[in-house]
Amino acid sequence: MGVVNVTSRYGWSREAKERKAAEFIPLTRLRRMRGSEQVAAVCYRVRDRETEFLLVRTRGGRWIFPKGSAEAGLTHAQAAALEAFEEAGVHGRMEESAFARYVRRSSRANRSGQAELVVHAHLCEVTWLESPLEMEREPTWFPLQKAKKRLREKRGRDFGNDLARVLDCAVERIQRIHRGPTVIDARGNIVFIDELQHVAKRIRRLR
């Protein structure tokens, strides 16, 4: 069809399609954006049947998912795990496949001369936290609606709504996960952040 659905890789029910307008990125546009990829860790926990999401502050004071550039030599899931560990002190289980993608528009062009970045969002179930390596990130738990509100603050309407839709996709995915007996599937599509701490140390030495 020549397009990629950036709202969710799992698709929508008929009812959801009627409620929401799907967001699409033309394939030709995606090709132009090669080399301009980032990863985000959408970190969550379930307490008393309520899902909470972990957000961190940017240097500009906005709330966002732990996020950064795709790292050479790492899968997107491993890079997302690294960002979650460094920015929020997260230990948990990261899904290997991205559950959603969105476009971040930069105020200035990046190294490749492009001002748009594709962000691959990976879902992470948090088991415990420690002090983050990066200062002033203030990792904070928010229930769904408050997390959406924080993501929309100090942003343009369209991008704020894109980030809020990522959380809607995350909730759908979490509901699927917790209907089953385990988070880890038969093919082992889970990356353990605890096992990636040595990767974080190695990358910091190379920087």
PDB file of C-alpha atoms in Angstrom:
ATOM      1  CA  MET A   1       0.000   0.000   0.000  1.00  0.00           C
ATOM      2  CA  GLY A   2       3.063   2.263   0.216  1.00  0.00           C
ATOM      3  CA  VAL A   3       2.345   3.527   3.735  1.00  0.00           C
ATOM      4  CA  VAL A   4       3.372   2.534   7.240  1.00  0.00           C
ATOM      5  CA  ASN A   5       0.963   2.873  10.165  1.00  0.00           C
ATOM      6  CA  VAL A   6       2.863   4.840  12.815  1.00  0.00           C
ATOM      7  CA  THR A   7       0.120   4.702  15.436  1.00  0.00           C
ATOM      8  CA  SER A   8       0.410   1.005  16.239  1.00  0.00           C
ATOM      9  CA  ARG A   9       1.941  -2.069  14.665  1.00  0.00           C
ATOM     10  CA  TYR A  10      -0.924  -4.185  16.012  1.00  0.00           C
ATOM     11  CA  GLY A  11      -3.728  -2.390  14.164  1.00  0.00           C
ATOM     12  CA  TRP A  12      -7.075  -1.168  15.468  1.00  0.00           C
ATOM     13  CA  SER A  13     -10.457  -2.761  16.114  1.00  0.00           C
ATOM     14  CA  ARG A  14     -13.356  -1.536  13.975  1.00  0.00           C
ATOM     15  CA  GLU A  15     -14.654   0.481  16.915  1.00  0.00           C
ATOM     16  CA  ALA A  16     -11.238   2.046  17.530  1.00  0.00           C
ATOM     17  CA  LYS A  17     -10.957   3.004  13.865  1.00  0.00           C
ATOM     18  CA  GLU A  18     -14.230   4.857  14.150  1.00  0.00           C
ATOM     19  CA  ARG A  19     -13.062   6.665  17.296  1.00  0.00           C
ATOM     20  CA  LYS A  20      -9.577   7.629  16.137  1.00  0.00           C
ATOM     21  CA  ALA A  21      -7.982   8.784  12.918  1.00  0.00           C
ATOM     22  CA  ALA A  22      -4.957   6.627  12.130  1.00  0.00           C
ATOM     23  CA  GLU A  23      -1.656   8.395  11.491  1.00  0.00           C
ATOM     24  CA  PHE A  24       0.404   7.345   8.466  1.00  0.00           C
ATOM     25  CA  ILE A  25       3.885   8.108   7.155  1.00  0.00           C
ATOM     26  CA  PRO A  26       4.409   7.611   3.388  1.00  0.00           C
ATOM     27  CA  LEU A  27       7.091   5.037   2.623  1.00  0.00           C
ATOM     28  CA  THR A  28       9.018   7.555   0.500  1.00  0.00           C
ATOM     29  CA  ARG A  29       9.208   9.870   3.506  1.00  0.00           C
ATOM     30  CA  LEU A  30      10.468   7.067   5.749  1.00  0.00           C
ATOM     31  CA  ARG A  31      13.249   6.326   3.258  1.00  0.00           C
ATOM     32  CA  ARG A  32      14.385   9.957   3.381  1.00  0.00           C
ATOM     33  CA  MET A  33      14.532   9.683   7.173  1.00  0.00           C
ATOM     34  CA  ARG A  34      16.937   6.732   7.269  1.00  0.00           C
ATOM     35  CA  GLY A  35      19.793   7.458   9.606  1.00  0.00           C
ATOM     36  CA  SER A  36      17.538   9.762  11.630  1.00  0.00           C
ATOM     37  CA  GLU A  37      16.128   7.243  14.075  1.00  0.00           C
ATOM     38  CA  GLN A  38      15.623   7.422  17.810  1.00  0.00           C
ATOM     39  CA  VAL A  39      14.255   4.981  20.372  1.00  0.00           C
ATOM     40  CA  ALA A  40      11.959   5.534  23.333  1.00  0.00           C
ATOM     41  CA  ALA A  41      11.222   3.348  26.341  1.00  0.00           C
ATOM     42  CA  VAL A  42       7.566   3.504  27.354  1.00  0.00           C
ATOM     43  CA  CYS A  43       7.942   2.285  30.932  1.00  0.00           C
ATOM     44  CA  TYR A  44       4.958   1.112  32.943  1.00  0.00           C
ATOM     45  CA  ARG A  45       3.814  -0.712  36.057  1.00  0.00           C
ATOM     46  CA  VAL A  46       0.426  -2.069  37.100  1.00  0.00           C
ATOM     47  CA  ARG A  47      -0.730  -1.351  40.652  1.00  0.00           C
ATOM     48  CA  ASP A  48      -4.188  -2.268  41.951  1.00  0.00           C
ATOM     49  CA  ARG A  49      -5.312  -2.811  38.342  1.00  0.00           C
ATOM     50  CA  GLU A  50      -4.242   0.726  37.381  1.00  0.00           C
ATOM     51  CA  THR A  51      -1.479   1.240  34.831  1.00  0.00           C
ATOM     52  CA  GLU A  52       1.045   3.982  35.568  1.00  0.00           C
ATOM     53  CA  PHE A  53       3.684   5.361  33.200  1.00  0.00           C
ATOM     54  CA  LEU A  54       7.164   6.624  34.029  1.00  0.00           C
ATOM     55  CA  LEU A  55       8.124   9.959  32.452  1.00  0.00           C
ATOM     56  CA  VAL A  56      11.298  12.029  32.733  1.00  0.00           C
ATOM     57  CA  ARG A  57      11.990  15.731  32.291  1.00  0.00           C
ATOM     58  CA  THR A  58      13.880  17.202  29.357  1.00  0.00           C
ATOM     59  CA  ARG A  59      16.354  20.025  29.822  1.00  0.00           C
ATOM     60  CA  GLY A  60      13.580  22.362  28.666  1.00  0.00           C
ATOM     61  CA  GLY A  61      11.269  21.195  31.448  1.00  0.00           C
ATOM     62  CA  ARG A  62       8.962  19.046  29.324  1.00  0.00           C
ATOM     63  CA  TRP A  63       7.885  15.542  30.330  1.00  0.00           C
ATOM     64  CA  ILE A  64       8.773  12.727  27.923  1.00  0.00           C
ATOM     65  CA  PHE A  65       9.594   9.024  27.707  1.00  0.00           C
ATOM     66  CA  PRO A  66      13.249   8.041  28.271  1.00  0.00           C
ATOM     67  CA  LYS A  67      14.552   8.532  24.740  1.00  0.00           C
ATOM     68  CA  GLY A  68      17.723   8.811  22.694  1.00  0.00           C
ATOM     69  CA  SER A  69      19.497   7.957  19.465  1.00  0.00           C
ATOM     70  CA  ALA A  70      19.707   4.444  18.088  1.00  0.00           C
ATOM     71  CA  GLU A  71      23.169   3.154  19.032  1.00  0.00           C
ATOM     72  CA  ALA A  72      25.471   1.435  16.537  1.00  0.00           C
ATOM     73  CA  GLY A  73      25.920  -2.231  17.446  1.00  0.00           C
ATOM     74  CA  LEU A  74      22.709  -2.389  19.495  1.00  0.00           C
ATOM     75  CA  THR A  75      19.200  -3.386  18.512  1.00  0.00           C
ATOM     76  CA  HIS A  76      16.548  -0.725  18.964  1.00  0.00           C
ATOM     77  CA  ALA A  77      15.277  -2.580  22.038  1.00  0.00           C
ATOM     78  CA  GLN A  78      18.749  -2.660  23.578  1.00  0.00           C
ATOM     79  CA  ALA A  79      19.224   1.057  22.875  1.00  0.00           C
ATOM     80  CA  ALA A  80      15.837   1.804  24.458  1.00  0.00           C
ATOM     81  CA  ALA A  81      16.819  -0.287  27.492  1.00  0.00           C
ATOM     82  CA  LEU A  82      20.036   1.702  27.779  1.00  0.00           C
ATOM     83  CA  GLU A  83      18.130   5.015  27.721  1.00  0.00           C
ATOM     84  CA  ALA A  84      15.664   3.778  30.357  1.00  0.00           C
ATOM     85  CA  PHE A  85      18.528   2.722  32.609  1.00  0.00           C
ATOM     86  CA  GLU A  86      20.565   5.916  32.185  1.00  0.00           C
ATOM     87  CA  GLU A  87      17.712   8.457  32.298  1.00  0.00           C
ATOM     88  CA  ALA A  88      15.348   6.802  34.779  1.00  0.00           C
ATOM     89  CA  GLY A  89      17.304   4.071  36.600  1.00  0.00           C
ATOM     90  CA  VAL A  90      14.916   1.442  35.235  1.00  0.00           C
ATOM     91  CA  HIS A  91      15.321  -2.296  35.731  1.00  0.00           C
ATOM     92  CA  GLY A  92      12.712  -4.395  34.005  1.00  0.00           C
ATOM     93  CA  ARG A  93      11.714  -6.231  30.833  1.00  0.00           C
ATOM     94  CA  MET A  94      11.854  -4.581  27.437  1.00  0.00           C
ATOM     95  CA  GLU A  95       9.953  -5.918  24.438  1.00  0.00           C
ATOM     96  CA  GLU A  96      12.145  -6.553  21.415  1.00  0.00           C
ATOM     97  CA  SER A  97       9.657  -5.229  18.837  1.00  0.00           C
ATOM     98  CA  ALA A  98       8.477  -1.619  18.761  1.00  0.00           C
ATOM     99  CA  PHE A  99       4.745  -1.361  19.453  1.00  0.00           C
ATOM    100  CA  ALA A 100       4.408   2.151  17.980  1.00  0.00           C
ATOM    101  CA  ARG A 101       6.348   4.766  16.028  1.00  0.00           C
ATOM    102  CA  TYR A 102       5.997   8.528  15.917  1.00  0.00           C
ATOM    103  CA  VAL A 103       7.769  11.443  14.253  1.00  0.00           C
ATOM    104  CA  ARG A 104       9.695  14.036  16.246  1.00  0.00           C
ATOM    105  CA  ARG A 105      10.263  17.323  14.481  1.00  0.00           C
ATOM    106  CA  SER A 106      13.509  19.031  15.442  1.00  0.00           C
ATOM    107  CA  SER A 107      13.904  22.811  15.535  1.00  0.00           C
ATOM    108  CA  ARG A 108      17.128  22.374  13.568  1.00  0.00           C
ATOM    109  CA  ALA A 109      18.458  19.858  11.085  1.00  0.00           C
ATOM    110  CA  ASN A 110      20.457  16.911  12.402  1.00  0.00           C
ATOM    111  CA  ARG A 111      23.810  15.689  11.098  1.00  0.00           C
ATOM    112  CA  SER A 112      22.254  14.273   7.949  1.00  0.00           C
ATOM    113  CA  GLY A 113      20.533  17.580   7.186  1.00  0.00           C
ATOM    114  CA  GLN A 114      17.095  16.316   8.206  1.00  0.00           C
ATOM    115  CA  ALA A 115      14.769  17.998  10.674  1.00  0.00           C
ATOM    116  CA  GLU A 116      12.521  14.979  11.336  1.00  0.00           C
ATOM    117  CA  LEU A 117      13.282  11.862  13.382  1.00  0.00           C
ATOM    118  CA  VAL A 118      11.392   8.570  13.520  1.00  0.00           C
ATOM    119  CA  VAL A 119      11.102   7.394  17.125  1.00  0.00           C
ATOM    120  CA  HIS A 120      10.611   3.649  17.725  1.00  0.00           C
ATOM    121  CA  ALA A 121       8.664   3.145  20.967  1.00  0.00           C
ATOM    122  CA  HIS A 122       9.364  -0.029  22.967  1.00  0.00           C
ATOM    123  CA  LEU A 123       7.294  -1.189  25.906  1.00  0.00           C
ATOM    124  CA  CYS A 124       9.084  -1.865  29.198  1.00  0.00           C
ATOM    125  CA  GLU A 125       7.559  -3.419  32.328  1.00  0.00           C
ATOM    126  CA  VAL A 126       9.453  -1.930  35.269  1.00  0.00           C
ATOM    127  CA  THR A 127      10.421  -4.258  38.112  1.00  0.00           C
ATOM    128  CA  TRP A 128      12.409  -1.764  40.192  1.00  0.00           C
ATOM    129  CA  LEU A 129      14.217   1.583  40.035  1.00  0.00           C
ATOM    130  CA  GLU A 130      17.523   2.986  41.186  1.00  0.00           C
ATOM    131  CA  SER A 131      18.944   6.506  40.999  1.00  0.00           C
ATOM    132  CA  PRO A 132      19.357   7.456  37.312  1.00  0.00           C
ATOM    133  CA  LEU A 133      22.821   8.128  35.914  1.00  0.00           C
ATOM    134  CA  GLU A 134      21.667  11.369  34.280  1.00  0.00           C
ATOM    135  CA  MET A 135      20.962  14.211  36.687  1.00  0.00           C
ATOM    136  CA  GLU A 136      17.821  16.376  36.809  1.00  0.00           C
ATOM    137  CA  ARG A 137      15.639  13.869  34.967  1.00  0.00           C
ATOM    138  CA  GLU A 138      13.177  13.493  37.885  1.00  0.00           C
ATOM    139  CA  PRO A 139      11.616  10.157  36.847  1.00  0.00           C
ATOM    140  CA  THR A 140       7.988  10.264  38.028  1.00  0.00           C
ATOM    141  CA  TRP A 141       5.032   7.875  37.850  1.00  0.00           C
ATOM    142  CA  PHE A 142       1.742   9.149  36.404  1.00  0.00           C
ATOM    143  CA  PRO A 143      -1.637   7.462  35.842  1.00  0.00           C
ATOM    144  CA  LEU A 144      -2.735   7.337  32.200  1.00  0.00           C
ATOM    145  CA  GLN A 145      -4.740  10.552  31.926  1.00  0.00           C
ATOM    146  CA  LYS A 146      -2.240  12.613  33.902  1.00  0.00           C
ATOM    147  CA  ALA A 147       0.616  11.179  31.812  1.00  0.00           C
ATOM    148  CA  LYS A 148      -1.216  12.285  28.643  1.00  0.00           C
ATOM    149  CA  LYS A 149      -1.655  15.756  30.120  1.00  0.00           C
ATOM    150  CA  ARG A 150       2.050  16.001  30.961  1.00  0.00           C
ATOM    151  CA  LEU A 151       3.042  14.872  27.456  1.00  0.00           C
ATOM    152  CA  ARG A 152       0.846  17.560  25.893  1.00  0.00           C
ATOM    153  CA  GLU A 153       2.227  20.393  28.043  1.00  0.00           C
ATOM    154  CA  LYS A 154       4.515  22.980  26.388  1.00  0.00           C
ATOM    155  CA  ARG A 155       4.124  21.329  22.975  1.00  0.00           C
ATOM    156  CA  GLY A 156       2.245  21.926  19.772  1.00  0.00           C
ATOM    157  CA  ARG A 157      -1.188  20.354  19.667  1.00  0.00           C
ATOM    158  CA  ASP A 158      -0.382  17.813  16.942  1.00  0.00           C
ATOM    159  CA  PHE A 159       2.812  16.471  18.526  1.00  0.00           C
ATOM    160  CA  GLY A 160       1.248  16.392  21.996  1.00  0.00           C
ATOM    161  CA  ASN A 161      -1.634  14.346  20.623  1.00  0.00           C
ATOM    162  CA  ASP A 162       0.813  12.008  18.845  1.00  0.00           C
ATOM    163  CA  LEU A 163       2.527  11.299  22.178  1.00  0.00           C
ATOM    164  CA  ALA A 164      -0.817  10.748  23.901  1.00  0.00           C
ATOM    165  CA  ARG A 165      -1.786   8.237  21.195  1.00  0.00           C
ATOM    166  CA  VAL A 166       1.424   6.321  21.922  1.00  0.00           C
ATOM    167  CA  LEU A 167       0.067   5.767  25.450  1.00  0.00           C
ATOM    168  CA  ASP A 168      -3.270   4.573  24.026  1.00  0.00           C
ATOM    169  CA  CYS A 169      -1.340   2.010  21.970  1.00  0.00           C
ATOM    170  CA  ALA A 170       0.670   1.045  25.056  1.00  0.00           C
ATOM    171  CA  VAL A 171      -2.510   0.410  27.056  1.00  0.00           C
ATOM    172  CA  GLU A 172      -3.853  -1.863  24.308  1.00  0.00           C
ATOM    173  CA  ARG A 173      -0.582  -3.798  24.248  1.00  0.00           C
ATOM    174  CA  ILE A 174      -0.420  -4.060  28.070  1.00  0.00           C
ATOM    175  CA  GLN A 175      -3.956  -5.443  28.161  1.00  0.00           C
ATOM    176  CA  ARG A 176      -2.944  -8.136  25.670  1.00  0.00           C
ATOM    177  CA  ILE A 177       0.166  -8.978  27.698  1.00  0.00           C
ATOM    178  CA  HIS A 178      -1.610  -9.317  31.008  1.00  0.00           C
ATOM    179  CA  ARG A 179      -4.308 -11.575  29.618  1.00  0.00           C
ATOM    180  CA  GLY A 180      -1.589 -14.213  29.089  1.00  0.00           C
ATOM    181  CA  PRO A 181       0.370 -16.216  31.665  1.00  0.00           C
ATOM    182  CA  THR A 182       3.704 -14.415  31.141  1.00  0.00           C
ATOM    183  CA  VAL A 183       5.362 -11.398  29.560  1.00  0.00           C
ATOM    184  CA  ILE A 184       8.019 -13.525  27.863  1.00  0.00           C
ATOM    185  CA  ASP A 185       6.787 -15.271  24.728  1.00  0.00           C
ATOM    186  CA  ALA A 186       7.937 -18.629  23.350  1.00  0.00           C
ATOM    187  CA  ARG A 187      10.401 -16.947  20.949  1.00  0.00           C
ATOM    188  CA  GLY A 188      12.070 -14.983  23.717  1.00  0.00           C
ATOM    189  CA  ASN A 189      11.166 -11.529  22.404  1.00  0.00           C
ATOM    190  CA  ILE A 190      12.183  -9.842  25.656  1.00  0.00           C
ATOM    191  CA  VAL A 191      15.373  -7.965  26.484  1.00  0.00           C
ATOM    192  CA  PHE A 192      16.340  -7.849  30.158  1.00  0.00           C
ATOM    193  CA  ILE A 193      17.673  -4.450  31.176  1.00  0.00           C
ATOM    194  CA  ASP A 194      19.640  -5.953  34.075  1.00  0.00           C
ATOM    195  CA  GLU A 195      21.668  -7.885  31.527  1.00  0.00           C
ATOM    196  CA  LEU A 196      22.413  -4.686  29.589  1.00  0.00           C
ATOM    197  CA  GLN A 197      24.114  -2.762  32.379  1.00  0.00           C
ATOM    198  CA  HIS A 198      27.494  -3.930  31.080  1.00  0.00           C
ATOM    199  CA  VAL A 199      26.482  -2.525  27.667  1.00  0.00           C
ATOM    200  CA  ALA A 200      25.781   0.856  29.275  1.00  0.00           C
ATOM    201  CA  LYS A 201      29.198   0.883  30.924  1.00  0.00           C
ATOM    202  CA  ARG A 202      30.929  -0.131  27.701  1.00  0.00           C
ATOM    203  CA  ILE A 203      29.205   2.585  25.659  1.00  0.00           C
ATOM    204  CA  ARG A 204      30.013   5.267  28.224  1.00  0.00           C
ATOM    205  CA  ARG A 205      33.684   4.300  28.021  1.00  0.00           C
ATOM    206  CA  LEU A 206      33.604   4.698  24.247  1.00  0.00           C
ATOM    207  CA  ARG A 207      31.988   8.131  24.316  1.00  0.00           C
TER     208      ARG A 207
END
